[in-house]
PDB file of C-alpha atoms in Angstrom:
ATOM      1  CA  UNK U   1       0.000   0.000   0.000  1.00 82.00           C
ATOM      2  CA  UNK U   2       2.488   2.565   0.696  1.00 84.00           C
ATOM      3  CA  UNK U   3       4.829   1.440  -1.915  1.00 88.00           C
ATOM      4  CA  UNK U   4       2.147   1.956  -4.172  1.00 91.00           C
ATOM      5  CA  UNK U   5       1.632   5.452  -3.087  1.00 91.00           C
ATOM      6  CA  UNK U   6       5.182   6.024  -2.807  1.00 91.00           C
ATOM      7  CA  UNK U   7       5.759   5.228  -6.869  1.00 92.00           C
ATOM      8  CA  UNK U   8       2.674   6.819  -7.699  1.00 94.00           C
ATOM      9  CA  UNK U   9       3.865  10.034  -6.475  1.00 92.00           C
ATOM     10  CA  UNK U  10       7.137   9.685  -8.149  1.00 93.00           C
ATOM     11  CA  UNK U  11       6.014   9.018 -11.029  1.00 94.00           C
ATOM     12  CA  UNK U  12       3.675  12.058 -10.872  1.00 95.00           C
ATOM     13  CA  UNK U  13       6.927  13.827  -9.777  1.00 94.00           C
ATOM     14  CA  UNK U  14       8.637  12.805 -12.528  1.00 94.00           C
ATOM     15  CA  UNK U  15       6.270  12.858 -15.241  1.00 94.00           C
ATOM     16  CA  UNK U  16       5.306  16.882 -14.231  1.00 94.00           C
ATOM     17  CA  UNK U  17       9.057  17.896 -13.866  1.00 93.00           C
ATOM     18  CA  UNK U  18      10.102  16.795 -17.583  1.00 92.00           C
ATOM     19  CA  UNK U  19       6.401  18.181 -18.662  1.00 92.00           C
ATOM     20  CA  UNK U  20       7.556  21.371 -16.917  1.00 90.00           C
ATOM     21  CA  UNK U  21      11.174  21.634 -18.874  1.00 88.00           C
ATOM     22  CA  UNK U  22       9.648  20.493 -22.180  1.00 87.00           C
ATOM     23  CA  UNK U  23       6.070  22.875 -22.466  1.00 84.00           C
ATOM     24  CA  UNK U  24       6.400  26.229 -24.272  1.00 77.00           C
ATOM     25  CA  UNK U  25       3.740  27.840 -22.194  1.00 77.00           C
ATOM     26  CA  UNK U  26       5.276  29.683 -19.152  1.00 78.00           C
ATOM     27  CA  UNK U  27       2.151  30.078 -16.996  1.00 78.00           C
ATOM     28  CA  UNK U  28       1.211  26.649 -17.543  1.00 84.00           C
ATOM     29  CA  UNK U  29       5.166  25.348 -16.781  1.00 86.00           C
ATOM     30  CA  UNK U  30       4.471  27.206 -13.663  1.00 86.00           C
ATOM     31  CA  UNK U  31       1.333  24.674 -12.570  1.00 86.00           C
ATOM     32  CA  UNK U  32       2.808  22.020 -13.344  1.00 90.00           C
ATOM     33  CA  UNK U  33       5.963  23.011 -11.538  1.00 90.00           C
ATOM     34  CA  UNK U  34       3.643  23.483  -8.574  1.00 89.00           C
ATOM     35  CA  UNK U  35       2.591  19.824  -8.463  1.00 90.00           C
ATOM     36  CA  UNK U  36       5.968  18.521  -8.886  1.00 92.00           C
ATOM     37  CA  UNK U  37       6.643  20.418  -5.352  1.00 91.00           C
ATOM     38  CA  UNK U  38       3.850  18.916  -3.840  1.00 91.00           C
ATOM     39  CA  UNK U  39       4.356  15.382  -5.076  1.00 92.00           C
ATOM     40  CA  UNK U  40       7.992  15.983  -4.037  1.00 92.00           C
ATOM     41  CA  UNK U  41       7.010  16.850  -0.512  1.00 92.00           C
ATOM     42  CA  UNK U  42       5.015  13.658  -0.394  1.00 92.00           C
ATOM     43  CA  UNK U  43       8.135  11.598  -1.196  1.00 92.00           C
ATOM     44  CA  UNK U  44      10.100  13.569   1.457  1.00 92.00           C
ATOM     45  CA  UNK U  45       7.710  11.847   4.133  1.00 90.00           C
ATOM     46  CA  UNK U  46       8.063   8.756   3.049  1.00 88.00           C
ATOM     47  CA  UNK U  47      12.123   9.511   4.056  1.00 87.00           C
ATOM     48  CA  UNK U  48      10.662  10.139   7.199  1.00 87.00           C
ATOM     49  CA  UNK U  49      11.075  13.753   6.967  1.00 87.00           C
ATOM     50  CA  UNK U  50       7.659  15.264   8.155  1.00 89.00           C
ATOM     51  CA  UNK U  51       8.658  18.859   8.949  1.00 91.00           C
ATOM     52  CA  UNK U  52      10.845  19.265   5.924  1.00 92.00           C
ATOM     53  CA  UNK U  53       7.622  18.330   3.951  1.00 93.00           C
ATOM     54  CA  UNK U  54       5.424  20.948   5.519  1.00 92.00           C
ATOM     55  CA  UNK U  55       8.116  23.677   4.909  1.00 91.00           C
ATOM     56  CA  UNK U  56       8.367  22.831   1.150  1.00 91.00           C
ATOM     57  CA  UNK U  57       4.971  22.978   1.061  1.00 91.00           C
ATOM     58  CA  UNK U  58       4.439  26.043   2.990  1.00 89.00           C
ATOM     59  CA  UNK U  59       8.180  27.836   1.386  1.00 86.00           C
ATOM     60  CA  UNK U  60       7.995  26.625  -2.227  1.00 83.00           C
ATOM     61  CA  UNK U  61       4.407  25.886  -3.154  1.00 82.00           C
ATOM     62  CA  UNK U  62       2.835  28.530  -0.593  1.00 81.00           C
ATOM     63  CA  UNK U  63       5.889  30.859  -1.497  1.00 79.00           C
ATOM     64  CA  UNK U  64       7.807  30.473  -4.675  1.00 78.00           C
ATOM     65  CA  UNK U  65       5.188  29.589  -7.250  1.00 79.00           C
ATOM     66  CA  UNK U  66       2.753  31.945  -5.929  1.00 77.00           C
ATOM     67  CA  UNK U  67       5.603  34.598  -6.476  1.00 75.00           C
ATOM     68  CA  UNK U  68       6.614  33.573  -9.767  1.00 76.00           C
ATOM     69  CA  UNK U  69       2.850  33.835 -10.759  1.00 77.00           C
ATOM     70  CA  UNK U  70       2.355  37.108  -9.511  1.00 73.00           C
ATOM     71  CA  UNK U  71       5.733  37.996 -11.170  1.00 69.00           C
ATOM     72  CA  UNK U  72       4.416  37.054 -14.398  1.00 70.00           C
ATOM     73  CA  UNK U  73       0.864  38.327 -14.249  1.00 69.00           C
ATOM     74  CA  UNK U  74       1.615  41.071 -12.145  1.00 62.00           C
ATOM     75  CA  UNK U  75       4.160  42.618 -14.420  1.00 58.00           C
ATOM     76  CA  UNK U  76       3.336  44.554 -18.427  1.00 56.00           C
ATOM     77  CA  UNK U  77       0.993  42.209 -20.606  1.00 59.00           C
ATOM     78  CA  UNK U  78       3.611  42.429 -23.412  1.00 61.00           C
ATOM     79  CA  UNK U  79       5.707  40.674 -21.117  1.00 57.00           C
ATOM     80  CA  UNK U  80       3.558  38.090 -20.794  1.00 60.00           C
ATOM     81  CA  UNK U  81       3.433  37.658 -24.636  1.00 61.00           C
ATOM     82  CA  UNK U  82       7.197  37.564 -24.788  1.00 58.00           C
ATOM     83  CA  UNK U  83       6.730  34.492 -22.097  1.00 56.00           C
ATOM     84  CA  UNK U  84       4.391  32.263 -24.478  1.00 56.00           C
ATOM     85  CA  UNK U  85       6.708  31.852 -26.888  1.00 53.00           C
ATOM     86  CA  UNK U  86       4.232  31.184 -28.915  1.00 50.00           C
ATOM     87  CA  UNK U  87       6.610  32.718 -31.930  1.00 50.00           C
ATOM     88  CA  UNK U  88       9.388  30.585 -31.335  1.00 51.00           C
ATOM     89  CA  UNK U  89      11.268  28.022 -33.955  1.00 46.00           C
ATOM     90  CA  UNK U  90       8.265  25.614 -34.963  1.00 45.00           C
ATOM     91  CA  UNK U  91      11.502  23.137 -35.773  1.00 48.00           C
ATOM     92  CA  UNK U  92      11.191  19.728 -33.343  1.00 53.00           C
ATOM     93  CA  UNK U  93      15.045  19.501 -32.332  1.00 60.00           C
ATOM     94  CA  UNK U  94      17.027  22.601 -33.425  1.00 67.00           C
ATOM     95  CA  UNK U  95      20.393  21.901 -32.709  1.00 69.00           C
ATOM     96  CA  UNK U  96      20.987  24.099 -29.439  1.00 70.00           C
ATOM     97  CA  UNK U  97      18.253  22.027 -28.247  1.00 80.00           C
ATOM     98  CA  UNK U  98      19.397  18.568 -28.878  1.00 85.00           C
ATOM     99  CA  UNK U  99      23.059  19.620 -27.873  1.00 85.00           C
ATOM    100  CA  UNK U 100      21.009  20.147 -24.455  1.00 87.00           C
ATOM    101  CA  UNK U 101      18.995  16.742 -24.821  1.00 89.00           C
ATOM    102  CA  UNK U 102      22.648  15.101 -25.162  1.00 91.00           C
ATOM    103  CA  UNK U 103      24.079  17.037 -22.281  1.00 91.00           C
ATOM    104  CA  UNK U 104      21.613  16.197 -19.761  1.00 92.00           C
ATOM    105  CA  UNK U 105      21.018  12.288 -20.785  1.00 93.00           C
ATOM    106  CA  UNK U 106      25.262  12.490 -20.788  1.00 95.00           C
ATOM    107  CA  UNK U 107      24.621  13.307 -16.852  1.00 94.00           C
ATOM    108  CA  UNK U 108      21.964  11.185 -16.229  1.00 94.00           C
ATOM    109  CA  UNK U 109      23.753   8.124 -17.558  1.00 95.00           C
ATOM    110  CA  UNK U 110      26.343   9.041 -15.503  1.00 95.00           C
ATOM    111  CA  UNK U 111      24.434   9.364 -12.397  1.00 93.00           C
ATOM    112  CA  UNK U 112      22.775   6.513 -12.833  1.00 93.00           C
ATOM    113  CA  UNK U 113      26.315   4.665 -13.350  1.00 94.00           C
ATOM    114  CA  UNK U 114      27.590   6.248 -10.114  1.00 92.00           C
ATOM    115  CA  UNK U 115      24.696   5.183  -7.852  1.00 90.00           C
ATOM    116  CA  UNK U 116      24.504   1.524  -9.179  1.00 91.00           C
ATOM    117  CA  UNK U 117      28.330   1.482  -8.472  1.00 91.00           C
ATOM    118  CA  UNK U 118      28.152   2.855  -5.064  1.00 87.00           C
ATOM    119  CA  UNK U 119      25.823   0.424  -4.368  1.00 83.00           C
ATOM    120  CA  UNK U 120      23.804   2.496  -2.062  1.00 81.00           C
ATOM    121  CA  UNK U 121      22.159   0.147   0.639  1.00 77.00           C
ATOM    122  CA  UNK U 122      25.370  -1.438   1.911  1.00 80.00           C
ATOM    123  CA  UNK U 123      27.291   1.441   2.668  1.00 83.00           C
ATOM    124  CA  UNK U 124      29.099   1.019   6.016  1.00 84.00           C
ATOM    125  CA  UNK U 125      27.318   3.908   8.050  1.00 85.00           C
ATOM    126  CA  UNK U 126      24.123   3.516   6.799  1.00 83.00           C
ATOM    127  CA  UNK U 127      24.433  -0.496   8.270  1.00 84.00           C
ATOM    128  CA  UNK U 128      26.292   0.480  11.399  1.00 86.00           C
ATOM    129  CA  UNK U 129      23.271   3.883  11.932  1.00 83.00           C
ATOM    130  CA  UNK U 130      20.863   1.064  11.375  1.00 83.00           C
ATOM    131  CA  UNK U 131      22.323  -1.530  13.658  1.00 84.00           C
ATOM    132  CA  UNK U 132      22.437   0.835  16.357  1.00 84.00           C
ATOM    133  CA  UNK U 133      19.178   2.236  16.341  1.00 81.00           C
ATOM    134  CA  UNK U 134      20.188   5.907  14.734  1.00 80.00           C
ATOM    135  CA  UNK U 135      18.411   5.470  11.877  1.00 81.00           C
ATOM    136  CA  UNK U 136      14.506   6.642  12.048  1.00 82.00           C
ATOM    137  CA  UNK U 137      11.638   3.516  12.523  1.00 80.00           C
ATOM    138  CA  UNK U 138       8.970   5.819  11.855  1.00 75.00           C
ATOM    139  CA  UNK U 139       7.481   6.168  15.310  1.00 77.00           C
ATOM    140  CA  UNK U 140       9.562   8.991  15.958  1.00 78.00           C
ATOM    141  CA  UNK U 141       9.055  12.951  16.268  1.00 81.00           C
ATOM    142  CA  UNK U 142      11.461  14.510  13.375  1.00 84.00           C
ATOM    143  CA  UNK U 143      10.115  17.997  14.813  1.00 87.00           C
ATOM    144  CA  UNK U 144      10.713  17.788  18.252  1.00 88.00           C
ATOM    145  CA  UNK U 145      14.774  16.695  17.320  1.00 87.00           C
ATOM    146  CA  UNK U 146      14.969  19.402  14.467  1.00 89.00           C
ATOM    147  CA  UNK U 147      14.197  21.911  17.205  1.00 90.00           C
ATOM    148  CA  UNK U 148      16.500  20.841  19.746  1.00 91.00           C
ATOM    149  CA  UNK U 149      19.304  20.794  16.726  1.00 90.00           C
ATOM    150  CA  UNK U 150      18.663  24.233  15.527  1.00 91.00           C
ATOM    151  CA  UNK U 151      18.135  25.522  19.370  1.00 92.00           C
ATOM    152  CA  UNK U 152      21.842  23.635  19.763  1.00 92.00           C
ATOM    153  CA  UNK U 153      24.512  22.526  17.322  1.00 90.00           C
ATOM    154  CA  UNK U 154      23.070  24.615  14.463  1.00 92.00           C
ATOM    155  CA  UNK U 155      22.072  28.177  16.394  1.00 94.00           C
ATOM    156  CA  UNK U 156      24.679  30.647  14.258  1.00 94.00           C
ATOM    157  CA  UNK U 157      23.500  28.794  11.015  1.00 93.00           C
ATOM    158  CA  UNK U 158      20.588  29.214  11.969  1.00 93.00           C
ATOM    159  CA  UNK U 159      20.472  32.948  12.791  1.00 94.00           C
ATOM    160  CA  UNK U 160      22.667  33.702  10.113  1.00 94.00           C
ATOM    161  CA  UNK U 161      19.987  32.554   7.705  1.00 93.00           C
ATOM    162  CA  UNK U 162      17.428  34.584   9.017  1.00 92.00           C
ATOM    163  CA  UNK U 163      19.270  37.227   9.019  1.00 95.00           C
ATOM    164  CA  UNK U 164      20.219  36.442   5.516  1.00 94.00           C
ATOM    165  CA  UNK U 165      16.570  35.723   4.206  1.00 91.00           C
ATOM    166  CA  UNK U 166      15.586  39.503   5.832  1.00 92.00           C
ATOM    167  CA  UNK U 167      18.246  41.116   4.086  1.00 93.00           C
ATOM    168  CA  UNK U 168      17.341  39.556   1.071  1.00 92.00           C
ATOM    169  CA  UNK U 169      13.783  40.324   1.120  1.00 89.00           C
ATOM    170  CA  UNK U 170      14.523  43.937   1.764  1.00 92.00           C
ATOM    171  CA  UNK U 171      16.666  43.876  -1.255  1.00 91.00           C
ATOM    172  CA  UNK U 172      14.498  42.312  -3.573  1.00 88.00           C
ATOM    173  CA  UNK U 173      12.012  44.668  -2.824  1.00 87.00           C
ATOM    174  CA  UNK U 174      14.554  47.342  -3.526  1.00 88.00           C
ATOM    175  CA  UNK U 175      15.500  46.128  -6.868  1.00 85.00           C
ATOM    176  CA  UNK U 176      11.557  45.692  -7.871  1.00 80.00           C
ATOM    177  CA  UNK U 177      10.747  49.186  -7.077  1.00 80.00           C
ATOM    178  CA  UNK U 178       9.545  51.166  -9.843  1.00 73.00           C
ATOM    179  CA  UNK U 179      12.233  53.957 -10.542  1.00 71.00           C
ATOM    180  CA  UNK U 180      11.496  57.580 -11.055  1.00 65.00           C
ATOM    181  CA  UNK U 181      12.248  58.973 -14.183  1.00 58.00           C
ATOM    182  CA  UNK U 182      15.395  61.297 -14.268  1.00 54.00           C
TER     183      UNK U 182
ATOM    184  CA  UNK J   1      15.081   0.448   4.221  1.00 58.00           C
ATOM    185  CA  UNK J   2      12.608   3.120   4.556  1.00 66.00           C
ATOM    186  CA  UNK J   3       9.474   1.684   4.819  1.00 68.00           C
ATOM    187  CA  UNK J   4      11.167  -0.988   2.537  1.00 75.00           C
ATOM    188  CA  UNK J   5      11.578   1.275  -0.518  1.00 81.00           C
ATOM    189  CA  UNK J   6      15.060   0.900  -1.789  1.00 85.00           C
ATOM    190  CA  UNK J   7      17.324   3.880  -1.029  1.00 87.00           C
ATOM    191  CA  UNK J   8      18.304   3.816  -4.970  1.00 88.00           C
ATOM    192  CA  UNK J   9      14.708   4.971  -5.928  1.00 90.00           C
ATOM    193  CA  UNK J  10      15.010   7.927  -3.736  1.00 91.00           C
ATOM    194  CA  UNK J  11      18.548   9.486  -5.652  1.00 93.00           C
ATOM    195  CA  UNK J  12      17.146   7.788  -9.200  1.00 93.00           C
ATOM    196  CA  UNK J  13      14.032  10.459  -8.936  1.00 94.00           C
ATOM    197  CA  UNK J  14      16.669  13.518  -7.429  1.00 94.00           C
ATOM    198  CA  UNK J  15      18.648  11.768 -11.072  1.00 95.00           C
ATOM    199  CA  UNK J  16      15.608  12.820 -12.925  1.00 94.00           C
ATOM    200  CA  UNK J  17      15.095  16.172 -11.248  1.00 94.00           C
ATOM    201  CA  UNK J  18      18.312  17.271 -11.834  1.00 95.00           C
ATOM    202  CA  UNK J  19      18.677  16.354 -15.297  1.00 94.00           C
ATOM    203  CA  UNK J  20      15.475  17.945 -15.969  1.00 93.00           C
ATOM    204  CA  UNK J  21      16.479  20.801 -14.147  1.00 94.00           C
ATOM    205  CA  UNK J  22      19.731  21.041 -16.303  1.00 94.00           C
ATOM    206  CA  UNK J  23      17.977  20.608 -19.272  1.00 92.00           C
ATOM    207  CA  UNK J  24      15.752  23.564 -18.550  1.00 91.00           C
ATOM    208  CA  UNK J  25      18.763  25.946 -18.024  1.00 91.00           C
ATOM    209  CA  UNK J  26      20.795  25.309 -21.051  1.00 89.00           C
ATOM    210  CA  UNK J  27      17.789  25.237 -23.591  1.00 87.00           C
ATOM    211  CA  UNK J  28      15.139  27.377 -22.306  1.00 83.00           C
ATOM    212  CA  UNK J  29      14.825  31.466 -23.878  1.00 79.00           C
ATOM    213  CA  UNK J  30      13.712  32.905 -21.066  1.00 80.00           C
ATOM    214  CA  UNK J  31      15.225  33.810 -17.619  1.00 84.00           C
ATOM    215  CA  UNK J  32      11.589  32.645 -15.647  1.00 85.00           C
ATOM    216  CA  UNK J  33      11.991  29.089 -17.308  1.00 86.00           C
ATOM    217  CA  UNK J  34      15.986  29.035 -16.632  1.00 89.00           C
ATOM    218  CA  UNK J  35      14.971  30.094 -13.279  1.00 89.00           C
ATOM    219  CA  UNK J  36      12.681  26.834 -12.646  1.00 90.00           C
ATOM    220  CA  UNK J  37      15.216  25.337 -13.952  1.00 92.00           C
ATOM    221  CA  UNK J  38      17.505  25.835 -11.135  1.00 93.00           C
ATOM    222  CA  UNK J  39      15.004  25.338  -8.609  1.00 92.00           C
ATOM    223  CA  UNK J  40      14.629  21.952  -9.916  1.00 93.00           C
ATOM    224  CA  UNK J  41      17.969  21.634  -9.348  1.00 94.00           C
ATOM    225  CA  UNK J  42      17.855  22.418  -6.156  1.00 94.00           C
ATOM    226  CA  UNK J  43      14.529  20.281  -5.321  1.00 94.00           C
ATOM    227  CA  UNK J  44      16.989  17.245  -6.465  1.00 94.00           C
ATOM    228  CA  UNK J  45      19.953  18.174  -3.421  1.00 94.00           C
ATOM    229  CA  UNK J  46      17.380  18.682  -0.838  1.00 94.00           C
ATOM    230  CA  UNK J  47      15.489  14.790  -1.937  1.00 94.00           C
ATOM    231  CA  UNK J  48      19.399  13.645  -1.679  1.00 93.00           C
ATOM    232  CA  UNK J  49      19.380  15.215   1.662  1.00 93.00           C
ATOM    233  CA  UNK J  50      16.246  14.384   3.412  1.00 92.00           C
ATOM    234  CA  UNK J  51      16.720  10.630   1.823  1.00 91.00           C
ATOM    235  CA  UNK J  52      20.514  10.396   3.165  1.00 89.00           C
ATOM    236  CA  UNK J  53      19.160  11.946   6.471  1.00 87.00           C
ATOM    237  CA  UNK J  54      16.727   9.622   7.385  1.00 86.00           C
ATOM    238  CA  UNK J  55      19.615   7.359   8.722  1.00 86.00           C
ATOM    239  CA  UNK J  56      20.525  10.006  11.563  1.00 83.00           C
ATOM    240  CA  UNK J  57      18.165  10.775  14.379  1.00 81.00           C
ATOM    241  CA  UNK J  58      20.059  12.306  16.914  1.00 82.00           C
ATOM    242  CA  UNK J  59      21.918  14.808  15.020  1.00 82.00           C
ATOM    243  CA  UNK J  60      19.477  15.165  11.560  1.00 86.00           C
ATOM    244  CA  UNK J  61      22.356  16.858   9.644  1.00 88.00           C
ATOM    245  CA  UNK J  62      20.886  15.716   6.675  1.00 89.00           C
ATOM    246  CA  UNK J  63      16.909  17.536   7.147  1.00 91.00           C
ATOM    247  CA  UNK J  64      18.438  20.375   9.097  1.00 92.00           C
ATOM    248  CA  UNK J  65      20.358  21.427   5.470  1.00 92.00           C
ATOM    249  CA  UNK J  66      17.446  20.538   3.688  1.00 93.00           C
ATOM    250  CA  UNK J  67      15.985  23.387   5.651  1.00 92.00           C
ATOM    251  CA  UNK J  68      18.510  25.525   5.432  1.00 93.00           C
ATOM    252  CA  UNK J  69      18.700  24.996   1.548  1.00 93.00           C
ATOM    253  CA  UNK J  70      15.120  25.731   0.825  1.00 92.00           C
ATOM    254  CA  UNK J  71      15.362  29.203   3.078  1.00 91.00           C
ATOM    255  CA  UNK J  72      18.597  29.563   0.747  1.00 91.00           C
ATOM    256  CA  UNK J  73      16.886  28.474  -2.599  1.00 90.00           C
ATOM    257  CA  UNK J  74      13.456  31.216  -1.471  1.00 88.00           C
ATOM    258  CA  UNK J  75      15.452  33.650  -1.266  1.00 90.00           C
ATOM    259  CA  UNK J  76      17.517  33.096  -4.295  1.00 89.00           C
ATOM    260  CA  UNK J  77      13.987  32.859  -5.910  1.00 87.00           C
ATOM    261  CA  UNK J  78      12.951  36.559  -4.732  1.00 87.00           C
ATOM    262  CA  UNK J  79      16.586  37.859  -5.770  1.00 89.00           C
ATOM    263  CA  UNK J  80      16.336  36.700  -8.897  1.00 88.00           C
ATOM    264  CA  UNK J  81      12.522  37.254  -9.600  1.00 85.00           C
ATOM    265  CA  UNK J  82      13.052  41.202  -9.250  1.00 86.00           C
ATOM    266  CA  UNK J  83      16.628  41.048 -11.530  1.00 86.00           C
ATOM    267  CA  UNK J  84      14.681  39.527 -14.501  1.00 84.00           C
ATOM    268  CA  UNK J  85      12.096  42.306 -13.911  1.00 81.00           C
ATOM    269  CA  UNK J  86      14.583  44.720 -14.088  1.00 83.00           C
ATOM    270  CA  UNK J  87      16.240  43.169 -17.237  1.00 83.00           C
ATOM    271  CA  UNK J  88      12.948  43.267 -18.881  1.00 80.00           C
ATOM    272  CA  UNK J  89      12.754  47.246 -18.121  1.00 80.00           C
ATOM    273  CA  UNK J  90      16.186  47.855 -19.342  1.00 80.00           C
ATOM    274  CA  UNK J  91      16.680  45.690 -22.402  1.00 79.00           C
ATOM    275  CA  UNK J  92      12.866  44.461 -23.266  1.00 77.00           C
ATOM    276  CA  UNK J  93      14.074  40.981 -23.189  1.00 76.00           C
ATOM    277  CA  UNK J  94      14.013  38.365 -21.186  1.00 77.00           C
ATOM    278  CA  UNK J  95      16.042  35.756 -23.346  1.00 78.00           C
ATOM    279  CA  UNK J  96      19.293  35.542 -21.632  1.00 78.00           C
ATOM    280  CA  UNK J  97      21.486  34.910 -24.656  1.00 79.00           C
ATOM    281  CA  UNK J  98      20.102  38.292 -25.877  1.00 80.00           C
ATOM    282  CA  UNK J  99      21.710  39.807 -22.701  1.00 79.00           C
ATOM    283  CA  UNK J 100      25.530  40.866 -22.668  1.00 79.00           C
ATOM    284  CA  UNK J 101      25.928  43.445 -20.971  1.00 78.00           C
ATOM    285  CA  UNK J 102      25.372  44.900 -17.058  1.00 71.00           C
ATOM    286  CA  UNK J 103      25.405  48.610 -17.480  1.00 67.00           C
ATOM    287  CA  UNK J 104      22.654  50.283 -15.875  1.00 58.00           C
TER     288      UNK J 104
END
């Protein structure tokens, strides 16, 4: 049952992410982009990672794609005509494109070469964390440690980045102001 | 494994993501799309984190910089959102190979 659910949310993941990459129409890459997110967050609970799940979904999906969408509808209408692309080459595989199609399979085959030669379920730390009870069972509170971790080991980190996120906010509503003209 | 799912299915989809993700960015004519791009990216180092830090309890390096990465990867988001608008204003474009130069 849950490895059903499990592959039927990757798949969705990774049937919307290339759908994303490969559709000409910007607003509707966006959508699409937004249910990868989700569908991602799904899969992060299955690696028993609750709260990192709720923040995507809250950070990205809440955040990000609702930004990028008022980015795009908020800004000129010409603009958004630029986005469609609607103009573009009507040729299948122009050759910038297919240079791309070979670059990225080029990675993936090598990806997929490293991680069937690391052989990733008998590394030596992952056995050892499992033999001595480190790694999660499922029963346990992911929240309740992340706090203590941040509140802890990770406290400069931590306040750096919220320092870090404020400044950047402030900035990128200084760079998105509408100038005066001199 | 985790909730007997092998580990390898976990990095194959981040695989996928990323190659997506670097598809996007070296084909795509406009900055928005390039832009998603690199979030994709980005979506496939924070699977390889949370999946890679599901064998730590006690110390949870692995969802702690998944959390940090996805304050990092906002951020980069509303940074970037407000440069292509200013691009558009000042060359009418948003194609980045159309764009070579930074005056202002």
């Amino acid at each position: 049952m849950l490895k059903t659910v499990f592959y039927i949310l990757s798949f969705i993941t990774v049937a919307s992410a290339i759908y994303t990459v490969t559709c000409r129409n910007l607003a509707r890459a966006v959508f699409v982009f937004f249910a990868t997110l989700f569908c991602l967050a799904g899969i992060y609970v299955f690696a028993f990672a609750d709260f990192v799940a709720i923040t995507q979904i809250m950070v990205y999906v809440g955040g990000i794609v609702i930004l990028m969408l008022f980015g795009i509808m908020l800004s000129n209408r010409k603009l958004f005509e630029v986005l469609t692309e609607t103009k573009a080459e009507t040729k299948l595989f122009p050759i910038s494109v297919l240079g791309g199609i070979a670059l990225s399979l080029l990675v993936f085959a090598g990806l997929l070469n490293i991680i069937w030669l690391s052989n990733l379920g008998e590394l030596a730390w992952i056995k050892s964390n499992i033999a001595s009870n480190i790694a999660y069972q499922g029963d346990e509170n992911s929240a309740n440690s992340l706090g203590v971790n941040f509140m802890t080991s990770y406290l400069l980190p931590f306040e750096t980045i919220s320092v870090y996120l404020l400044a950047v906010l402030i900035g990128a509503a200084y760079l998105a102001r509408r100038k005066r003209v001199r | 494994m985790l909730n007997d799912i092998p580990l390898e299915h976990f990095v194959i989809i981040s695989a996928v993501l990323f190659c997506a993700g670097l598809f996007a960015v070296l084909t795509k004519k406009n900055a928005i799309m390039v832009l998603i791009g690199i979030e994709m990216m980005l979506n496939a180092a924070i699977l390889n984190l949370v999946t890679f830090g599901a064998f730590d309890k006690h110390k949870n390096e692995g969802q702690v910089f998944a959390l940090f990465a996805i304050v990092l990867a906002a951020a980069g988001v509303a940074v970037s959102l407000a440069i292509i608008l200013n691009v558009y204003r000042q060359f009418k474009t948003i194609d980045p190979s159309k764009i070579e130069e930074m005056k202002y």
